[in-house]
Structures are given as structure tokens and as C-alpha cells.
Amino acid sequence: MGWLAPLMFLWLLPVAALIIAMYLLKLRRRDVVVPSTLLWERVIRDVQANAPFQRLRRNLLLILQILAALLLVMALARPYVRRTTATGRSIVLIMDTSASMEATDVRPNRLAQAQELARSVIAAMAPQDAGMVIAAANRPIAVTGFTDRRSELAQAVSQLRPHAASCDMQGALSLAAAVVAPRSEGEIHVFSDGGFPQVGGVNLGKAHILFHAIGRSSNNVGIIAADYRRSLARDGMVDVLATLHNFDSKRRTFTMDVLSGSTLLDAHEVTLEPHGERPEFFQIPEPATPLLLTINLEVHDDFAEDNRAYLIIHPAKPIRALLVGAGDVFLEEGIQADASVELTETSLAAFKGPANYDVVIFDGACPQTLPPGNYVFVNCTANRAPAQKIGVAHNQGVIVPDAAHPVLRYVDLTSVQWTAMSVAQPKTWARGIASCAGGSAMVVGEEGGYRTIWLGFNLDLAHGPFPLTVGYPIFLSNLLHWTAHADEHSDQIQAGIPATIRAPIGVTQVIVTKPDGTRHSVPVAPSGIAVFDDTDEVGTYTAQGPGGYVFQFAANLADYNESQIAPRKPDLPAPAPMSGRHPKDQRSGSVIVSQELAPALAGVLIAILMLEWWLYHRRIHLS
Amino acid sequence: MNSTNPNAARLPTEQPILDAAFLRKLEGLSLAARKAFPGQMKGEKRSIHRGTSVEFADYREYTLGDDLRYVDWNLAARLEKLFVKLFVEEEDLYIALLLDASASMGFGTPSKLRFATKVAAAIGYIGMTGYDRVSLTILSNGDHATHGKRLPGLPPRRGRAAVIPFFRALNNLTPSGAAALAQNLRAFATQTRQRGLAILISDFMDAGWKEGVRALLARGYQIVLVHVLAEEEIHPDLAGDIRILDSETGDAREMSVTPALLKRYEAALEAFCTDIRNFARRAGADYVRASSGQAFEGIVLKHLHQAGIVT
């Protein structure tokens, strides 16, 4: 037996002390003058003589009251026992609480219908069945443990609310499979509209999945993508892109509004063919202050969550780079080819530290000890370097196992050869993204919110022809953007995805105001990074900190799977064949459930109070 | 003033003890004792003395000086010896009314004391008008007995002239103090030289009543115990958690009254009455139990008559 709230036992002492204190106080009695107490005394003597346990009976009331207090405190401490029921199913209810469950094609919405269906499944559970509830939004959450209390399950289901986020059904099924696999007769009930990516690789054991399809309509037009970028064609302009999609089988014509704050910038009619998609593109001048753009579709459909998108466009901020080295003209020119980089050069001797720079590049040599910061180590190592040099290779090219890394985007290193390059072993918190014989030639790492890159090859012409290739300035640009975190669109996230807030160094906490006006305090790491994960609401979020720090970001649904509200029958994993598991792995025919004893204790408590009341009125003892 | 009308003796605010109609009923009654007691004056009751009544009592041998009119000549002829006939003397009867006027007698509706005074008045009236000597002794506390003083009350009186002060004394009684039956009855027995009929009217709510009655028995009294109870004693109207206070001693007892407790009390009261009755039977005394709520006339005319006290 265990206790859910053992601290409640602290109440026992004061309650018992109070009862005893009340017993010590004499009962105030009404005075009645009688002719004589002669006969009454005789009665008293008779009662005392005939009932030797009278004194005990008087104390019995005290004992009963203390026992009642003990039971009350025990009930408040919420005792429970784990017991094994002989038979019964183990039922897991996975409730899709993603954004698409807010669709109103069924009244009042899909989640409400799913809840009703789930409650009917709970009501049909046998007494020996045990169940649990898992909410599946952007991450799975076990709302209850396994219990045979149907009221608890029904209450948990009723309290679920939808989230403006995608559905991680893969994670939810994995969680369900993990808890139901050791049990016999496992059943996993999925209540969803099927709006989630393909699920695979989940070992369900012998558990069966029952899919309860929710929804009946595909009547939806939504914004499935919204973003902006600095215009490459026109300086001082920002390109804004919104992708609209018609998920319905009918042609839809509607108006799209673009607002800057409360000012209407553009409104035009859009026509989408059945299942058609159309990008909407327009330019706005580079704002001097953060600008809130709202894209609104004036359309009546069954899913309103994707009819509006928000963009917060911050003014362009240059990357402040410090080049520490002897001075390599190719490297300097290559860096300055990117107009968004403000380059400062200095010598190793004159290097004071990384303060006031977004990234520091050490060309060929660096101090052995460095403070935390964003660094690029070109053929040199220090304590902050992500790799440990282990040797030198000659006349080597590199192979790129991770070409998708942002540093290697649009760059082909495999066609270049260096006369000599260092090889290194990545530190535990880093990984190599290019290698040669003997070890890694390029290692990237992220520690404490700071990014570092180690390059085994030099970026000058003396060690290889890389500076003469087209990819050289692109590689340098990628290098600096990634290291300085400039590639992150932290002002634009998908709802449900944690937002990264970069606060000034020294700020320990920021206050984030959600679209609904609620405020949350978020701690900031020493590196200035704060992560806010309660972003399951579409709209704009504002982070504020000391010293007038303000940072705004927007969260949009922008999820094709969620906007695709047409009910789908997903391809869910099947149970493993019986021969796949050894019978001894299964506790056949039994489940362990937690049962609270508080209701039983309350019943005993009431019985004791009634007994005490009866004894009180029956007592004939005279004190 | 009509001396036969005791109402004339009452004060303006007093209630008459006995009404005229009831007094007329008492006129033809008299008090009787089962055995003869020596009287002090000529009366209508048989005395242990030999006297001049017409009722033959005994013979004795003639001695010089005897009146020859009382010689039984028939017997002298047969036995040739002179015998004188003796006749029963008829004298008055001494009736001692012992009235408990303690505080406990103040309870009841009407009060037990009021009821007791009416019974005493009726008995006293019968005795006085029947040329018996009637005394009244008030038992209200033990101070007199403790200090060797005479107990309060009225000395023995007879005749109609004594009725008015007797009634007045009864009418002025107020309940107070403790009965102290043991001390008071013992003091009465030692202070009174006469013997006769002792009528004790009390609620007997005193632990020493047996000792007191034994003192009377030791003096040779014929005893009548009139036990007066109030309705609230027979059926107490008590409930809940209370503290009872003894009206005489002030002693307090705490208790929680329940139906079961009341049943036990009623059983204890019945046992108490039975104890008094059995004691009286063993002592050759008469016992009459009465409730202050019932008609006192019935006690006098019925119960005392059945006991042979009132004839």
C-alpha cells in the first residue's frame, strides 16, 4: 500500500490534540433543583454497579473520535493499493488533440465527438478492465496511468483540449505500445481524423489497434506555409510568401487580406481549383522596426485555424565577424562577398575577446584558452574547439557524410584536394560533417548555446585550390551564418514547436506573453538563450526582459497534414504474431491496477461517526 | 365567631386548609388505636387504667375500703370469697402529628407540604373534636434536636377551642431546611413522656428515617407513616445533560438523562416505597402512600379508614 499525499498525516497531531482538549473541557450542564438527590444517587450507584464497563464506555467515545480522526487523515493522505486483477483487457485510449480536431464539420467539433466516443468505450469496459488515456498533439502525454476507475478515465477524456499543433501519432503509439506490451489482451483505441504522418516501426506486441475515425468533411482552404526573406533582387525589400491550398473537391474563390498591424496593405481575390495550391508572393520595404504582418483568408470552411497567418519581420541585422590571423586576402575577400557580414580584422596578439562580435574566426592560430563564444577554428585548436587534433594528412580530399548540414549547403567539397590538412577526433558534444583518411576534417559542435566549427584544412590558396572555386564564398557565408545563428528564423515558428529566444547576455529571465494574454516566466541560460515550449496557440508572442529588451515571434499552424482535414484511414501497425514473443514474457491473464482506498475509508469513517452518535445518545453514565 | 368554622381563623390572604363541607364530613369520625394507651383525662378511648365505664374488665379480691357496690355477690355465693368487679377506664388518646416541613416538601403542585398540612389538619380536627389530645411537631431541620431544645409545633390540645390555633399554625408553615428525621424523631421520642398514636407525614427523602421511626417504636407509639410524593418525583420531567441540585443539602450531581435512566429511577422509587412499606409491616405500623396531586380527602376518608386509624 502506498500514499499519494503522505504529508496529510501531519494533520493527525493537531486534530487529535483538539479532540482531547475538547474532552478535557467540562460539558456545560443545565441546573435543575430537585427535592432530593437521594434516589438519583441510588440510581447512579446501580448503574455503576451493574455496568462495570461504564468508564470504558465513556472513554469509548473518545477512542471512536480519535479513530475517526485517524481515518479522516488517512483518507486525505489518499492510500492506494496495487492489485492484480485476474483477467481483463488493458485498454489505451489515444486521443488526437491536434489542430485538425478543432474542425467543425461535426458538431460541436471533432474533439468533442472523439470524447463522446471514448466515453462510450470507457462505459463499455468490464469491471476487471484497466485503461489509460494518452493525449496526442505535438508530443504524447499520458493523462492517466492504468486504472480500473472508469470515472477517472472519463473525467480525463472530458478535460482534454485541442492544441494548435501537429499530431505525433508515432510517439503516442510508441508510448501506448510500451505500456501495453507487457500486458495481455491489450487494446489501443485511436480516436483521430487520421491527420498525421505515416506511422511505422512500432512494436505493438499482441495489442490490437482499433481506429475510430472522426470527421466527415474536407471543406477547408488554408495557409500551409508563410515565410519571408530578404529580397535578392531588390535591395531594401523583403519578399513575403504564403502558400494557399484548397483541400476541398470544389473550386473556391475568396479574398486574401494582408495587414500591417491594423493597416490593410493588400486585398485581392484568389481562386483555387479543387485540391489546388497557389503561392502568393509580394514585396514590402525593409522595416526599420519589427513589423507584424497578418495574412487573412476571408473564407468560410470547417477549419478556421489555418485561415490566418502571422509574420513578424525584424529589421536586417548584419553579422559582426572578427577575423583573427595574419591576414589572408582570399579569406578576407571571400567573407566580405556577403553583404550581410560586417568584418573586422585583428592580429592574434591584439585579440581581446569575443565580446561585441557574433562570430570570431581564428585563421591558423588561436589562444589555447578562450571564453564561451561562437568560434570558427581554421586549422587550429583551443579549449572551445569541438575537436581534438590527432594527426596530419597529405594530399587528401574530403568526403561529406552529412551534405545536408547548413554549412555545406550549395557547396561541393569533394572535388577539392588539399596538400596537407589536420585530422581530428570530435569531442563528445560535436560531430564531424566532413572527413578524410585518418579522421574528421570538419567538425561542428554546439555547447551551452554557442556554436563552434573546426576546419582541418586552410582556406588559403597555398594549401589547395578551394579559394578559386565558386563554392568558396558560399561556404564562408554558410559558415558565418550558421555559427552566428543567423540562419535561424527564431521569429517565425510552427505552432507547438519550442521557440528559441536569444536574450542579451546577463538577462536571467524573460516574460513571454502569449496570444491569449497569459504571461509566463522563462529562465534564460547564461548563453542568453531561453526556450519557450508552450507555443500551441496560433498568434504572436512577445518576450520582454530587463533593460527594455523586447522580442516578438509568431507561431503559425502551417501544417499540411493538419489542414488536410479530410478523414483518412491511416495505415496503422498490426499486432505481432503469437510466435513472436515468448509466452513467459507475458503475465497472462493479469493486470496491475492502482486502486485508491479513500472511498472505503470514508465509508468506515461514516459508520464510526454513526456509532459514536448512537453511543452518545444512549449513554447513561453520570459523571 | 363560630368556633367550629376553621375558615374564620384564616388570614385575609390565606387559603382555607379545609372547607366547611369537608369538616362536616369529619364531624362523625374518630381516631382509634389498635391498643390502649394511658390517657390523662377522661375521654372516649379505652385506657389501660381501670375506671368507671360500663365495660367489664377484670376481678380482684376485695380489700377493706372497696366500694361494696362493685362486689360480685353471685361469685361470692359460689366461692364464699369476695371479689370486686373492675371496669375499663375511658380516657383521651394522645395523637402526635409529626409533620415534615423540610425544603423537599415544597415541591409538587400542590406542594407536598400543602397536601401534608391538609391531611394533618383533618386528622387533628377529628382528634380534637373527639376529645383526644393532639400535638403538632414540625420537622424542618435538626438544629433544635442538636441543641436539646423542644421541637417547634404545638403542645397537646383538645377540644374545638384548640382547632383554630392548630389550623393557623399549619397554614403558616413554609418548607425550609432538611428533615433530619433521625435527630428530630429521636428528640421527639425522648422529650415526650406520653404515648399514643404517632402519625408521621413526610416524603421520607432523608437517609435517617428508619433510625427515627425506630426511636418512636422504642417509646411504644403506634405509628402511622403517611408517605407523600409529588408527581414530579413519581414521573420526573427531566431530559438531556443536567446538573441536579438537592433542595435541602445543595449537593450537586451531574448526569445525562435518558429514557433508560428514567426507568431506573422509577424502579428505584418503587423499591424505596416498598422498603418503607415492608419496614412498617414488620414494625406493626401502618403505611399510606399518597401523591400530592391526588385528592387528600381520599387519604383521610378511605386509606386511613381502611387502616383502622379513622373510624
JSON list of N, CA and C in Angstrom, two decimals, chain A residues 323 328-339 341 343 361 459 467 469-478 480:
[
{"chain": "A", "resi": 323, "resn": "LEU", "atom": "N", "xyz": [37.93, 38.59, -37.67]},
{"chain": "A", "resi": 323, "resn": "LEU", "atom": "CA", "xyz": [38.92, 37.68, -38.27]},
{"chain": "A", "resi": 323, "resn": "LEU", "atom": "C", "xyz": [40.24, 37.89, -37.55]},
{"chain": "A", "resi": 328, "resn": "ASP", "atom": "N", "xyz": [44.83, 37.01, -44.66]},
{"chain": "A", "resi": 328, "resn": "ASP", "atom": "CA", "xyz": [44.77, 36.25, -45.91]},
{"chain": "A", "resi": 328, "resn": "ASP", "atom": "C", "xyz": [43.77, 36.95, -46.82]},
{"chain": "A", "resi": 329, "resn": "VAL", "atom": "N", "xyz": [44.24, 37.41, -47.95]},
{"chain": "A", "resi": 329, "resn": "VAL", "atom": "CA", "xyz": [43.40, 38.23, -48.81]},
{"chain": "A", "resi": 329, "resn": "VAL", "atom": "C", "xyz": [42.22, 37.44, -49.36]},
{"chain": "A", "resi": 330, "resn": "PHE", "atom": "N", "xyz": [42.44, 36.15, -49.67]},
{"chain": "A", "resi": 330, "resn": "PHE", "atom": "CA", "xyz": [41.33, 35.35, -50.19]},
{"chain": "A", "resi": 330, "resn": "PHE", "atom": "C", "xyz": [40.22, 35.19, -49.13]},
{"chain": "A", "resi": 331, "resn": "LEU", "atom": "N", "xyz": [40.69, 34.97, -47.94]},
{"chain": "A", "resi": 331, "resn": "LEU", "atom": "CA", "xyz": [39.71, 34.78, -46.87]},
{"chain": "A", "resi": 331, "resn": "LEU", "atom": "C", "xyz": [38.95, 36.07, -46.60]},
{"chain": "A", "resi": 332, "resn": "GLU", "atom": "N", "xyz": [39.68, 37.18, -46.55]},
{"chain": "A", "resi": 332, "resn": "GLU", "atom": "CA", "xyz": [39.02, 38.46, -46.30]},
{"chain": "A", "resi": 332, "resn": "GLU", "atom": "C", "xyz": [38.00, 38.77, -47.39]},
{"chain": "A", "resi": 333, "resn": "GLU", "atom": "N", "xyz": [38.42, 38.61, -48.63]},
{"chain": "A", "resi": 333, "resn": "GLU", "atom": "CA", "xyz": [37.53, 38.94, -49.75]},
{"chain": "A", "resi": 333, "resn": "GLU", "atom": "C", "xyz": [36.34, 37.98, -49.78]},
{"chain": "A", "resi": 334, "resn": "GLY", "atom": "N", "xyz": [36.63, 36.72, -49.51]},
{"chain": "A", "resi": 334, "resn": "GLY", "atom": "CA", "xyz": [35.55, 35.74, -49.51]},
{"chain": "A", "resi": 334, "resn": "GLY", "atom": "C", "xyz": [34.48, 36.06, -48.46]},
{"chain": "A", "resi": 335, "resn": "ILE", "atom": "N", "xyz": [34.93, 36.51, -47.32]},
{"chain": "A", "resi": 335, "resn": "ILE", "atom": "CA", "xyz": [33.95, 36.84, -46.27]},
{"chain": "A", "resi": 335, "resn": "ILE", "atom": "C", "xyz": [33.17, 38.09, -46.65]},
{"chain": "A", "resi": 336, "resn": "GLN", "atom": "N", "xyz": [33.86, 39.07, -47.15]},
{"chain": "A", "resi": 336, "resn": "GLN", "atom": "CA", "xyz": [33.21, 40.33, -47.47]},
{"chain": "A", "resi": 336, "resn": "GLN", "atom": "C", "xyz": [32.31, 40.24, -48.69]},
{"chain": "A", "resi": 337, "resn": "ALA", "atom": "N", "xyz": [32.40, 39.12, -49.42]},
{"chain": "A", "resi": 337, "resn": "ALA", "atom": "CA", "xyz": [31.47, 38.94, -50.54]},
{"chain": "A", "resi": 337, "resn": "ALA", "atom": "C", "xyz": [30.03, 38.89, -50.07]},
{"chain": "A", "resi": 338, "resn": "ASP", "atom": "N", "xyz": [29.82, 38.52, -48.81]},
{"chain": "A", "resi": 338, "resn": "ASP", "atom": "CA", "xyz": [28.47, 38.50, -48.25]},
{"chain": "A", "resi": 338, "resn": "ASP", "atom": "C", "xyz": [28.18, 39.87, -47.65]},
{"chain": "A", "resi": 339, "resn": "ALA", "atom": "N", "xyz": [27.24, 40.58, -48.22]},
{"chain": "A", "resi": 339, "resn": "ALA", "atom": "CA", "xyz": [26.96, 41.95, -47.79]},
{"chain": "A", "resi": 339, "resn": "ALA", "atom": "C", "xyz": [26.40, 42.02, -46.38]},
{"chain": "A", "resi": 341, "resn": "VAL", "atom": "N", "xyz": [27.58, 40.69, -43.83]},
{"chain": "A", "resi": 341, "resn": "VAL", "atom": "CA", "xyz": [28.64, 40.47, -42.84]},
{"chain": "A", "resi": 341, "resn": "VAL", "atom": "C", "xyz": [29.44, 41.76, -42.68]},
{"chain": "A", "resi": 343, "resn": "LEU", "atom": "N", "xyz": [32.86, 42.78, -41.33]},
{"chain": "A", "resi": 343, "resn": "LEU", "atom": "CA", "xyz": [34.10, 42.11, -40.96]},
{"chain": "A", "resi": 343, "resn": "LEU", "atom": "C", "xyz": [35.05, 43.08, -40.28]},
{"chain": "A", "resi": 361, "resn": "ILE", "atom": "N", "xyz": [36.71, 34.30, -36.10]},
{"chain": "A", "resi": 361, "resn": "ILE", "atom": "CA", "xyz": [37.37, 33.32, -36.96]},
{"chain": "A", "resi": 361, "resn": "ILE", "atom": "C", "xyz": [38.87, 33.36, -36.64]},
{"chain": "A", "resi": 459, "resn": "LEU", "atom": "N", "xyz": [42.13, 27.82, -45.50]},
{"chain": "A", "resi": 459, "resn": "LEU", "atom": "CA", "xyz": [41.26, 28.45, -46.50]},
{"chain": "A", "resi": 459, "resn": "LEU", "atom": "C", "xyz": [42.04, 29.37, -47.41]},
{"chain": "A", "resi": 467, "resn": "PRO", "atom": "N", "xyz": [39.94, 28.22, -52.62]},
{"chain": "A", "resi": 467, "resn": "PRO", "atom": "CA", "xyz": [39.53, 29.65, -52.76]},
{"chain": "A", "resi": 467, "resn": "PRO", "atom": "C", "xyz": [39.17, 30.03, -54.19]},
{"chain": "A", "resi": 469, "resn": "THR", "atom": "N", "xyz": [37.34, 28.20, -56.19]},
{"chain": "A", "resi": 469, "resn": "THR", "atom": "CA", "xyz": [36.08, 27.57, -56.61]},
{"chain": "A", "resi": 469, "resn": "THR", "atom": "C", "xyz": [34.90, 28.49, -56.34]},
{"chain": "A", "resi": 470, "resn": "VAL", "atom": "N", "xyz": [33.78, 28.19, -57.02]},
{"chain": "A", "resi": 470, "resn": "VAL", "atom": "CA", "xyz": [32.55, 29.00, -56.86]},
{"chain": "A", "resi": 470, "resn": "VAL", "atom": "C", "xyz": [31.97, 28.84, -55.45]},
{"chain": "A", "resi": 471, "resn": "GLY", "atom": "N", "xyz": [32.19, 27.65, -54.90]},
{"chain": "A", "resi": 471, "resn": "GLY", "atom": "CA", "xyz": [31.59, 27.38, -53.60]},
{"chain": "A", "resi": 471, "resn": "GLY", "atom": "C", "xyz": [32.30, 28.06, -52.44]},
{"chain": "A", "resi": 472, "resn": "TYR", "atom": "N", "xyz": [33.47, 28.67, -52.70]},
{"chain": "A", "resi": 472, "resn": "TYR", "atom": "CA", "xyz": [34.26, 29.22, -51.59]},
{"chain": "A", "resi": 472, "resn": "TYR", "atom": "C", "xyz": [33.52, 30.34, -50.85]},
{"chain": "A", "resi": 473, "resn": "PRO", "atom": "N", "xyz": [33.03, 31.39, -51.54]},
{"chain": "A", "resi": 473, "resn": "PRO", "atom": "CA", "xyz": [32.31, 32.44, -50.78]},
{"chain": "A", "resi": 473, "resn": "PRO", "atom": "C", "xyz": [31.00, 31.91, -50.18]},
{"chain": "A", "resi": 474, "resn": "ILE", "atom": "N", "xyz": [30.37, 30.95, -50.87]},
{"chain": "A", "resi": 474, "resn": "ILE", "atom": "CA", "xyz": [29.12, 30.39, -50.31]},
{"chain": "A", "resi": 474, "resn": "ILE", "atom": "C", "xyz": [29.42, 29.63, -49.03]},
{"chain": "A", "resi": 475, "resn": "PHE", "atom": "N", "xyz": [30.53, 28.85, -49.08]},
{"chain": "A", "resi": 475, "resn": "PHE", "atom": "CA", "xyz": [30.91, 28.10, -47.90]},
{"chain": "A", "resi": 475, "resn": "PHE", "atom": "C", "xyz": [31.19, 29.03, -46.72]},
{"chain": "A", "resi": 476, "resn": "LEU", "atom": "N", "xyz": [31.92, 30.15, -47.02]},
{"chain": "A", "resi": 476, "resn": "LEU", "atom": "CA", "xyz": [32.22, 31.09, -45.95]},
{"chain": "A", "resi": 476, "resn": "LEU", "atom": "C", "xyz": [30.93, 31.74, -45.41]},
{"chain": "A", "resi": 477, "resn": "SER", "atom": "N", "xyz": [30.04, 32.06, -46.33]},
{"chain": "A", "resi": 477, "resn": "SER", "atom": "CA", "xyz": [28.77, 32.66, -45.89]},
{"chain": "A", "resi": 477, "resn": "SER", "atom": "C", "xyz": [27.98, 31.67, -45.01]},
{"chain": "A", "resi": 478, "resn": "ASN", "atom": "N", "xyz": [27.92, 30.42, -45.49]},
{"chain": "A", "resi": 478, "resn": "ASN", "atom": "CA", "xyz": [27.23, 29.40, -44.67]},
{"chain": "A", "resi": 478, "resn": "ASN", "atom": "C", "xyz": [27.87, 29.27, -43.30]},
{"chain": "A", "resi": 480, "resn": "LEU", "atom": "N", "xyz": [29.60, 31.43, -41.55]},
{"chain": "A", "resi": 480, "resn": "LEU", "atom": "CA", "xyz": [29.35, 32.53, -40.62]},
{"chain": "A", "resi": 480, "resn": "LEU", "atom": "C", "xyz": [27.87, 32.57, -40.20]}
]
